[in-house]
Amino acid sequence: MRKAVELDYSKEFAAIARAYEQSGGDAQALRDHRFGSLVVSGNHILGLNKLPGLEIEVEELADGIKAHIEVEPGAIIAQPVHLCFGLLPKEGVQRIISHFKVGPGASVRFLAHCSFPNAVKVQHIMEAEAQIGAGAEMEYNEAHFHGPAGGAEVYPHARIAIAEGGRYRSEFKLIQGMVGRLDIDYEVHLEARATAELLAKVYGKGDDRIRIKDSLYLEGAQARGLVKSRIVLQDRAEAEFAGEAVGAAPFARGHIDCTEILRGTEAKAVAVPKLTVVDERAKLTHEAAIGSIDKKELETLMARGLSEEEAVETVVRGLLR
Amino acid sequence: MLKIEGLFLELDGRPILRGLELEVAEGEIHALLGANGTGKSTLAYTIMGLAGYRPQRGRIYFAGQEITDRSVTERARLGITLAWQQPASFEGLTIKEYLEIARQSGGTSPTIAECLELVGLPAANYLARTLNEHLSGGERKRVELAAVLAMNPRLAILDEPDSGIDVLSLADIMEVIRGMNRRGITVLLITHREEFARAAHRASHLCAGRVLKTGEPEEVVRFYKENCKRCDHVNEPELEQLEGQR
Ligand SMILES: Nc1ncnc2c1ncn2[C@@H]1O[C@H](COP(=O)(O)OP(=O)(O)OP(=O)(O)O)[C@@H](O)[C@H]1O
Ligand SMILES: [Mg+2]
């Protein structure tokens, strides 16, 4: 049998695998040779599994790793590629510099899980670049697991270029534990008929400070993009959402959709949608709703016998799903 | 089972319910008729105890207890529920989860799949769908009826369950309501449809925030049609004149 993971199975691997499960990942997949995978704890590469059509080159840096992930033109990677990043100590920095290249007509889906269960003073920096070839498809799902201390600073920054007819979809989820500071900055450039969907679901607690900046540059004819964020804030958490779309080509369509729910009187939310139309045949729209939970939704659940608190939990769970 | 005495309610300083009296007997389907804007939905919200619908005067009794000051949850746990005229959308919640919530207090009610089948929605096609995506208005209304079936309350207030339902399915929906009633659920049925009112055991006519007549459905329908046609005071009927005909 082919060796599943090229690097060592250490105690650290077991620990990071546990953290991976806490964040909703399937740790079995990290040892399964049918799944492409990359496992990184701090700046240690613990696991790496390539597949036919999927090349992963990775090197350790002083404070993280640098990875080049490439999918050959036309390659269809049927199973999701698992990326497991984490930092187990209370303090430290993890920088992930990554470059994704998805060849024309190829298709790949990443499941990334980032775990910082003990963070008291941790920085997690993601600097990603992605090039998605013509007619290619890439999906990137990232789920975070944080402990109760809220001692992390998380900076997921990405620049994504999608060639003609390419498709990109990302979903960022941080709903477990307390983060500390989160600063998302995604910039997507779309050529003709390319599509992009950027989703972020975040639950801010304690003194969390959250900033989400998602920008769509619709540069090719009939490019289509959607930015959607769902943010729930409690305690003294604060969030700022800045969704931006630039329509620079005929029949480009962009939509920004933001809902921020405040629980309690101390949380604070700001939404700043920005639409710029350069080609008058482009069409950009936005909707933003900030406030408490919809009264009718709560009362409907209460009319079925739920307490107010249970009703709130139910609505929030649905929104952040 | 439900008794309402002298109910006054103002919304934004405007009187909407004005000395409303109503009794709904245990086990009956009681139709509530009335023109647009007469206060039918407002009455439904007031019975359910929604925020902003606390009456300035009057009392509401349910199953012998006064519930005028009870919370929505308490009223629901006593066995009252409401199916909204325009149901809420609920992002991310599946129909299955939504019905399970209703069924928690239902006990002996039919299974969730059965509730969906009863309202004409094949369970296999609907259970996993979320309430905010790709449901037509009529489908959403049916889900609301299924939720009532799943909850199996003592009193179901149905606010225009017939609106948004295609003509071919109207009889089926009425049959669902009858079936609900056969299972022991008392129904307060708000409707604009004569045939729905006629299928009830009794009916009341609401005008300008008051019940002007209660009786046999046929008789109330006739009263409604005769008086409302010639009434040119929208929601301001010549009460004294009508009073005589009560
Ligand atoms: N929040 C509010 N503030 C002020 N007035 C209101 C409010 N809600 C409803 N109304 C008014 O109360 C009156 C009764 O409204 P209601 O919705 O109860 O009517 P209805 O009988 O259910 O009508 P329909 O047949 O159209 O559903 C209307 O004139 C409406 O404009
Ligand atoms: Mg109404």
XYZ file of C-alpha atoms and ligand atoms in Angstrom:
599
model
C 0.000 0.000 0.000
C 1.127 3.472 -0.786
C 2.272 5.454 2.192
C -0.497 7.834 3.140
C 1.476 10.645 4.634
C 5.063 11.303 3.769
C 6.093 12.858 7.026
C 6.161 11.790 10.630
C 3.306 10.713 12.830
C 4.423 12.381 16.000
C 2.609 13.289 19.139
C 2.266 16.675 17.549
C 0.419 15.097 14.640
C -1.997 13.456 17.048
C -2.501 16.731 18.875
C -3.098 18.731 15.719
C -5.424 16.016 14.428
C -7.435 16.371 17.622
C -7.623 20.124 17.138
C -8.632 19.451 13.532
C -11.575 17.398 14.745
C -12.578 20.124 17.199
C -12.860 22.528 14.324
C -15.192 20.141 12.524
C -12.631 18.368 10.347
C -12.404 14.657 9.712
C -8.968 13.686 11.046
C -9.158 10.286 9.328
C -8.824 12.092 6.036
C -5.410 13.434 7.090
C -4.062 9.865 7.095
C -5.986 8.617 4.098
C -3.998 8.368 0.885
C -7.100 9.032 -1.229
C -7.241 12.611 0.020
C -4.716 15.239 -0.825
C -3.591 16.873 2.402
C -1.192 19.216 4.110
C -0.806 19.303 7.873
C 1.099 22.128 9.495
C 1.615 22.795 13.174
C 3.341 26.120 13.763
C 6.113 25.958 11.190
C 6.386 22.148 11.188
C 5.145 20.239 8.222
C 3.691 17.089 9.738
C 1.787 15.652 6.864
C 1.738 15.950 3.120
C -0.120 13.876 0.601
C -0.079 14.618 -3.094
C -2.294 13.055 -5.706
C -2.024 12.499 -9.426
C -2.780 15.917 -10.887
C -2.258 17.648 -7.543
C 1.209 18.956 -6.764
C 2.028 20.400 -3.358
C 5.450 21.911 -2.701
C 6.057 23.235 0.720
C 8.966 24.672 2.682
C 9.333 25.623 6.311
C 9.991 29.234 7.222
C 11.186 30.599 10.548
C 7.615 31.542 11.499
C 5.461 29.408 9.241
C 5.458 27.772 5.854
C 5.378 28.586 2.188
C 3.314 26.348 -0.075
C 2.770 26.057 -3.772
C -0.307 24.049 -4.626
C -0.948 23.306 -8.259
C -3.667 21.394 -10.045
C -2.754 20.227 -13.544
C -4.843 21.478 -16.460
C -7.966 19.377 -16.822
C -7.357 17.428 -13.593
C -10.518 16.756 -11.632
C -9.632 16.187 -7.986
C -12.707 14.277 -6.901
C -12.130 14.266 -3.140
C -11.620 17.422 -1.100
C -8.031 18.374 -0.329
C -7.600 18.757 3.414
C -5.510 21.578 4.773
C -4.875 21.557 8.480
C -3.185 24.543 10.063
C -2.796 25.158 13.728
C -0.733 26.419 16.551
C -1.067 24.586 19.804
C 1.034 26.670 22.235
C -0.419 29.700 23.965
C 1.858 32.089 22.135
C 3.443 32.315 18.739
C 3.140 33.303 15.111
C 2.072 31.167 12.192
C 2.478 32.626 8.750
C 1.067 30.669 5.834
C 2.202 31.939 2.481
C 0.402 30.052 -0.206
C 0.127 30.103 -3.918
C -2.634 28.171 -5.632
C -2.622 27.497 -9.323
C -5.559 25.685 -10.845
C -4.938 24.802 -14.480
C -7.508 25.455 -17.203
C -10.476 23.124 -16.960
C -9.300 21.653 -13.643
C -11.456 21.305 -10.560
C -10.499 21.195 -6.896
C -12.045 21.732 -3.492
C -10.108 22.574 -0.344
C -11.260 22.028 3.196
C -9.069 24.112 5.452
C -9.294 23.938 9.210
C -7.399 26.280 11.436
C -7.183 25.540 15.142
C -5.841 27.687 17.935
C -7.380 26.007 20.945
C -5.022 27.479 23.542
C -4.324 30.886 22.029
C -3.513 33.630 24.481
C -1.219 35.612 22.203
C -1.166 34.045 18.769
C -0.930 35.507 15.288
C -2.146 33.549 12.277
C -1.285 35.233 9.033
C -2.458 33.916 5.674
C -1.093 35.467 2.562
C -2.670 33.644 -0.323
C -2.647 34.082 -4.040
C -4.740 32.037 -6.376
C -4.791 31.797 -10.131
C -7.770 29.970 -11.495
C -7.456 29.012 -15.132
C -10.038 29.322 -17.877
C -13.042 27.133 -17.173
C -11.437 25.865 -13.964
C -13.175 25.546 -10.642
C -11.877 26.080 -7.132
C -13.697 25.950 -3.858
C -12.062 26.941 -0.600
C -13.773 26.286 2.704
C -12.060 27.486 5.824
C -13.316 26.784 9.323
C -11.694 28.126 12.456
C -11.605 26.746 15.916
C -10.592 29.024 18.732
C -10.443 28.470 22.439
C -12.225 30.514 25.052
C -9.456 33.067 25.677
C -9.871 35.166 22.524
C -6.139 35.658 22.306
C -5.615 35.320 18.581
C -5.073 37.683 15.725
C -6.171 36.155 12.451
C -5.322 37.798 9.147
C -6.649 35.875 6.147
C -5.623 37.904 3.128
C -6.028 36.633 -0.401
C -5.783 37.857 -3.945
C -7.608 35.705 -6.454
C -7.571 35.973 -10.240
C -10.126 34.018 -12.232
C -9.638 33.552 -15.956
C -12.431 33.350 -18.509
C -15.307 31.112 -17.441
C -13.504 30.069 -14.245
C -15.345 29.632 -10.971
C -14.330 30.342 -7.414
C -16.275 29.886 -4.225
C -15.022 30.433 -0.714
C -16.631 30.064 2.644
C -14.976 31.345 5.781
C -16.446 30.266 9.102
C -15.433 31.360 12.551
C -18.198 30.537 14.947
C -16.609 28.391 17.633
C -14.770 29.945 20.538
C -13.587 33.516 20.689
C -11.110 34.864 18.186
C -9.725 38.158 19.448
C -9.013 39.979 16.228
C -10.057 38.907 12.758
C -9.148 40.831 9.646
C -10.272 39.304 6.368
C -9.158 40.932 3.153
C -10.103 39.173 -0.062
C -9.686 40.702 -3.468
C -11.034 38.875 -6.495
C -10.441 39.762 -10.137
C -12.782 38.204 -12.658
C -12.371 37.870 -16.394
C -15.187 37.280 -18.862
C -17.959 34.947 -17.654
C -15.996 34.094 -14.521
C -17.968 33.730 -11.302
C -17.021 34.200 -7.671
C -18.889 33.736 -4.435
C -17.331 34.900 -1.163
C -19.113 33.878 1.997
C -18.141 34.739 5.542
C -19.905 33.600 8.687
C -18.559 34.944 11.931
C -19.717 34.910 15.528
C -18.024 37.655 17.522
C -17.929 37.444 21.297
C -16.219 39.093 24.248
C -14.056 41.930 22.997
C -13.613 40.522 19.487
C -12.750 43.002 16.779
C -13.789 41.841 13.323
C -13.131 43.430 9.993
C -14.179 41.875 6.720
C -13.194 43.452 3.461
C -14.247 41.616 0.327
C -13.724 43.183 -3.061
C -14.902 42.054 -6.457
C -13.356 43.441 -9.611
C -15.645 42.430 -12.435
C -13.282 43.046 -15.314
C -14.612 40.745 -18.031
C -17.938 40.765 -19.833
C -20.685 38.858 -17.980
C -18.500 38.230 -14.966
C -20.638 37.605 -11.901
C -19.802 37.939 -8.248
C -21.522 37.630 -4.889
C -20.186 38.742 -1.536
C -22.256 37.519 1.363
C -21.543 37.867 5.043
C -23.422 36.853 8.133
C -22.114 38.247 11.380
C -23.554 37.768 14.860
C -22.145 39.845 17.694
C -22.605 39.608 21.407
C -20.958 41.083 24.519
C -18.720 43.982 23.463
C -17.765 42.537 20.090
C -17.479 44.941 17.181
C -17.535 44.248 13.469
C -17.025 46.238 10.340
C -18.006 44.844 6.980
C -16.764 46.509 3.820
C -18.013 44.843 0.676
C -16.915 46.355 -2.559
C -17.750 45.651 -6.176
C -16.403 47.295 -9.290
C -18.316 46.708 -12.505
C -15.899 47.416 -15.310
C -17.289 45.301 -18.139
C -20.518 44.911 -20.094
C -23.208 42.829 -18.388
C -21.095 42.175 -15.325
C -23.255 41.532 -12.261
C -22.233 41.984 -8.664
C -24.175 41.714 -5.436
C -23.141 42.476 -1.859
C -25.294 41.019 0.885
C -24.571 41.617 4.531
C -26.568 40.756 7.643
C -25.237 41.678 11.062
C -27.157 40.670 14.154
C -26.531 42.319 17.494
C -27.295 40.501 20.697
C -27.317 42.858 23.620
C -26.699 46.560 23.748
C -22.906 46.692 23.853
C -22.048 45.048 20.562
C -21.474 47.291 17.574
C -21.753 46.733 13.831
C -20.909 48.782 10.778
C -21.578 47.899 7.151
C -20.055 49.872 4.300
C -20.977 48.595 0.866
C -19.239 50.315 -1.990
C -20.343 49.953 -5.595
C -18.483 51.426 -8.514
C -19.829 51.153 -12.040
C -17.326 51.880 -14.768
C -19.233 50.299 -17.653
C -22.846 51.413 -17.704
C -24.014 47.981 -18.815
C -22.771 46.466 -15.580
C -25.252 46.074 -12.739
C -24.311 46.130 -9.083
C -26.640 45.791 -6.119
C -26.358 45.532 -2.381
C -28.451 44.802 0.664
C -27.426 45.276 4.257
C -29.383 44.613 7.400
C -28.041 45.459 10.816
C -30.031 45.051 13.967
C -31.549 42.637 16.359
C -33.090 39.372 15.278
C -36.249 39.577 13.206
C -39.201 39.830 15.575
C -41.497 37.701 13.472
C -38.973 34.869 13.330
C -38.560 34.893 17.101
C -42.262 35.087 17.796
C -43.030 32.300 15.349
C -40.700 29.980 17.242
C -42.083 31.172 20.563
C -45.604 30.496 19.302
C -44.420 26.887 18.888
C -43.343 26.773 22.512
C -39.682 27.812 22.481
C -38.467 30.254 25.111
C -37.120 33.553 23.812
C -33.553 32.410 24.453
C -34.108 29.131 22.582
C -35.685 31.018 19.719
C -32.679 33.358 19.480
C -30.281 30.379 19.465
C -32.284 28.724 16.699
C -32.314 31.772 14.456
C -28.595 32.419 15.010
C -27.697 28.792 14.301
C -29.554 28.946 10.995
C -27.953 32.229 9.999
C -24.406 31.030 10.674
C -24.854 27.590 9.204
C -62.240 27.511 25.179
C -61.318 31.071 24.136
C -63.194 34.015 25.539
C -62.445 37.630 24.799
C -64.083 40.440 26.735
C -64.124 44.147 25.935
C -60.819 44.201 24.096
C -59.396 47.632 23.234
C -56.115 47.962 21.406
C -54.425 50.980 19.908
C -51.539 50.833 17.456
C -49.557 54.031 17.021
C -52.276 55.891 18.864
C -54.959 54.599 16.514
C -57.740 52.437 17.919
C -57.793 49.142 16.030
C -59.753 46.824 18.319
C -62.666 48.624 19.922
C -64.491 46.679 22.558
C -64.178 43.337 20.835
C -66.090 40.374 22.244
C -65.583 36.845 20.969
C -66.091 33.302 22.157
C -64.668 30.256 20.442
C -66.051 26.951 21.683
C -63.887 23.907 22.260
C -63.745 21.615 19.256
C -65.170 24.004 16.695
C -63.864 25.600 13.548
C -64.745 29.235 13.993
C -64.426 31.381 10.911
C -63.592 35.067 11.243
C -64.718 37.233 8.336
C -64.128 40.870 7.649
C -62.931 43.323 5.035
C -59.257 44.254 4.601
C -57.935 46.302 7.457
C -60.736 45.563 9.916
C -58.350 44.120 12.506
C -58.391 40.349 11.947
C -54.623 39.893 12.004
C -54.372 42.366 14.871
C -56.795 40.226 16.855
C -54.771 37.104 16.041
C -51.556 38.781 17.286
C -53.310 39.983 20.411
C -54.582 36.500 21.240
C -51.054 35.126 20.689
C -49.624 37.906 22.879
C -47.070 39.312 20.438
C -44.910 42.258 21.468
C -46.684 45.537 20.729
C -50.116 43.895 20.944
C -50.896 44.241 24.636
C -54.493 45.480 24.881
C -55.168 48.715 26.755
C -58.375 47.243 28.078
C -60.163 43.923 28.110
C -59.388 40.340 29.024
C -58.539 37.150 27.232
C -59.359 33.772 28.763
C -58.136 30.441 27.488
C -59.359 27.140 28.905
C -60.642 28.884 31.980
C -57.450 30.854 32.747
C -56.866 34.511 32.119
C -53.930 34.863 29.718
C -54.069 38.605 29.011
C -50.639 39.180 30.560
C -48.975 35.900 29.597
C -45.950 35.752 27.301
C -46.059 34.208 23.822
C -44.143 31.161 25.053
C -46.525 30.653 27.972
C -49.546 30.886 25.701
C -47.953 28.410 23.285
C -47.231 26.018 26.136
C -50.863 26.299 27.195
C -51.726 25.100 23.697
C -52.265 28.166 21.518
C -50.449 28.684 18.242
C -50.663 31.006 15.274
C -49.974 30.462 11.603
C -49.060 33.885 10.217
C -50.734 35.369 7.158
C -47.221 35.927 5.791
C -44.931 33.405 7.424
C -41.362 34.315 8.414
C -38.500 33.172 6.224
C -35.737 31.820 8.538
C -32.375 31.726 6.811
C -30.574 28.404 7.014
C -33.278 26.505 8.899
C -34.483 23.357 7.140
C -38.137 22.398 6.958
C -37.273 19.283 8.946
C -35.756 21.305 11.793
C -38.610 23.786 11.700
C -41.209 21.061 12.013
C -39.207 19.265 14.697
C -39.295 22.421 16.809
C -43.078 22.509 16.497
C -43.337 18.805 17.229
C -41.354 19.072 20.500
C -44.519 20.303 22.146
C -46.715 18.077 19.999
C -46.267 14.709 21.686
C -48.805 12.538 19.964
C -48.896 14.445 16.699
C -48.211 12.715 13.368
C -44.589 12.358 12.264
C -42.972 15.239 10.443
C -43.086 13.360 7.170
C -46.789 12.673 7.696
C -47.468 16.339 8.458
C -45.843 17.326 5.173
C -47.723 14.676 3.211
C -50.972 15.866 4.797
C -50.470 19.389 3.432
C -49.595 18.045 -0.007
C -45.805 18.359 0.159
C -43.957 15.078 -0.517
C -41.564 14.722 2.425
C -38.693 13.403 0.321
C -38.647 16.607 -1.728
C -39.054 19.062 1.108
C -37.505 17.921 4.393
C -33.966 19.062 3.581
C -34.909 22.380 1.980
C -34.357 25.585 3.892
C -37.219 27.933 4.588
C -35.658 30.916 2.877
C -34.660 29.373 -0.400
C -36.690 28.305 -3.381
C -40.029 27.948 -1.612
C -43.003 29.488 -3.338
C -45.466 31.534 -1.305
C -48.033 28.740 -1.385
C -45.490 26.098 -0.399
C -44.413 28.231 2.546
C -48.034 28.539 3.692
C -48.404 24.776 3.512
C -45.283 24.321 5.625
C -46.897 26.615 8.183
C -49.964 24.381 8.307
C -47.681 21.347 8.626
C -46.003 23.057 11.605
C -49.401 23.496 13.244
C -50.174 19.809 12.637
C -46.790 18.862 14.121
C -47.376 20.985 17.190
C -50.859 19.602 17.749
C -52.074 22.601 19.771
C -55.417 22.952 21.508
C -56.208 26.153 19.602
C -54.809 27.007 16.184
C -55.273 30.529 14.891
C -54.916 30.316 11.130
C -54.539 33.732 9.496
C -55.720 33.309 5.913
C -54.320 29.819 5.308
C -56.098 29.985 1.932
C -54.250 33.030 0.588
C -51.532 32.165 -1.906
C -52.954 28.671 -2.412
C -53.785 27.706 -5.989
C -57.474 27.265 -6.810
C -57.106 23.554 -7.476
C -55.687 22.943 -4.003
C -58.127 25.038 -1.981
C -60.392 22.098 -1.233
C -57.372 20.078 -0.080
C -56.330 22.842 2.298
C -59.823 23.030 3.734
C -59.676 19.267 4.159
C -56.370 19.641 6.067
C -58.079 22.103 8.404
C -61.024 19.757 8.881
C -58.621 16.896 9.592
C -56.820 19.074 12.113
C -60.120 19.768 13.769
C -61.050 16.048 13.798
C -57.849 15.422 15.737
C -59.212 17.678 18.430
C -57.708 21.042 17.486
C -60.011 24.015 17.862
C -59.515 26.362 14.928
C -59.975 30.103 14.631
C -59.993 30.477 10.872
C -59.416 33.937 9.424
C -60.531 33.929 5.816
C -61.942 35.949 2.959
C -63.405 32.918 1.260
C -67.075 32.125 1.590
C -66.560 28.447 0.945
C -64.044 28.293 3.794
C -66.392 30.130 6.103
C -69.225 27.799 5.157
C -67.121 24.785 6.058
C -66.756 26.132 9.613
C -69.102 25.281 12.477
C -69.673 28.909 13.375
C -68.541 32.255 12.101
C -68.056 35.808 13.331
C -67.981 39.017 11.376
C -65.436 41.615 12.335
C -65.811 45.235 11.387
C -63.920 48.246 12.667
C -62.382 46.283 15.497
C -65.617 44.803 16.801
C -67.421 41.547 16.280
C -70.785 42.564 14.836
C -72.283 39.139 14.477
C -71.623 35.547 15.480
C -73.693 32.621 14.336
C -74.245 30.016 11.659
C -71.680 30.529 8.904
C -74.328 30.898 6.205
C -76.092 33.596 8.154
C -72.890 35.483 8.988
C -71.723 35.341 5.365
C -75.044 36.831 4.264
C -74.852 39.543 6.951
C -71.298 40.371 5.922
C -72.143 40.598 2.244
C -75.293 42.616 2.685
C -73.919 45.130 5.150
C -70.435 45.569 3.829
C -71.577 46.121 0.282
C -73.648 49.102 1.143
C -71.379 50.415 3.871
C -69.448 53.334 2.387
C -67.638 54.123 5.625
C -64.626 51.923 5.225
C -63.910 50.595 8.690
C -66.166 53.222 10.213
C -69.566 51.547 9.996
C -72.625 53.173 11.357
C -72.359 51.020 14.421
C -75.647 51.979 15.961
C -77.494 51.118 12.811
C -75.798 47.745 12.539
C -76.176 47.161 16.250
C -79.896 46.658 15.770
C -79.298 43.763 13.409
C -77.030 41.814 15.748
N -48.279 48.577 13.651
C -49.359 49.259 13.261
N -49.492 50.557 13.570
C -50.577 51.255 13.194
N -51.600 50.729 12.507
C -51.535 49.445 12.181
C -50.401 48.639 12.531
N -50.615 47.394 12.068
C -51.801 47.424 11.456
N -52.365 48.640 11.524
C -53.681 49.045 11.009
O -54.631 48.285 11.683
C -55.723 47.971 10.852
C -56.008 46.488 10.935
O -54.943 45.758 10.327
P -54.999 44.189 10.239
O -53.725 43.749 9.656
O -55.369 43.627 11.557
O -56.183 43.972 9.207
P -56.803 42.633 8.610
O -58.220 42.599 9.001
O -55.964 41.475 8.990
O -56.698 42.912 7.043
P -56.367 41.927 5.801
O -57.668 41.295 5.414
O -55.903 42.852 4.743
O -55.328 40.955 6.228
C -55.344 48.450 9.468
O -56.019 49.629 9.206
C -53.869 48.713 9.548
O -53.502 49.787 8.737
Mg -54.715 40.184 7.987
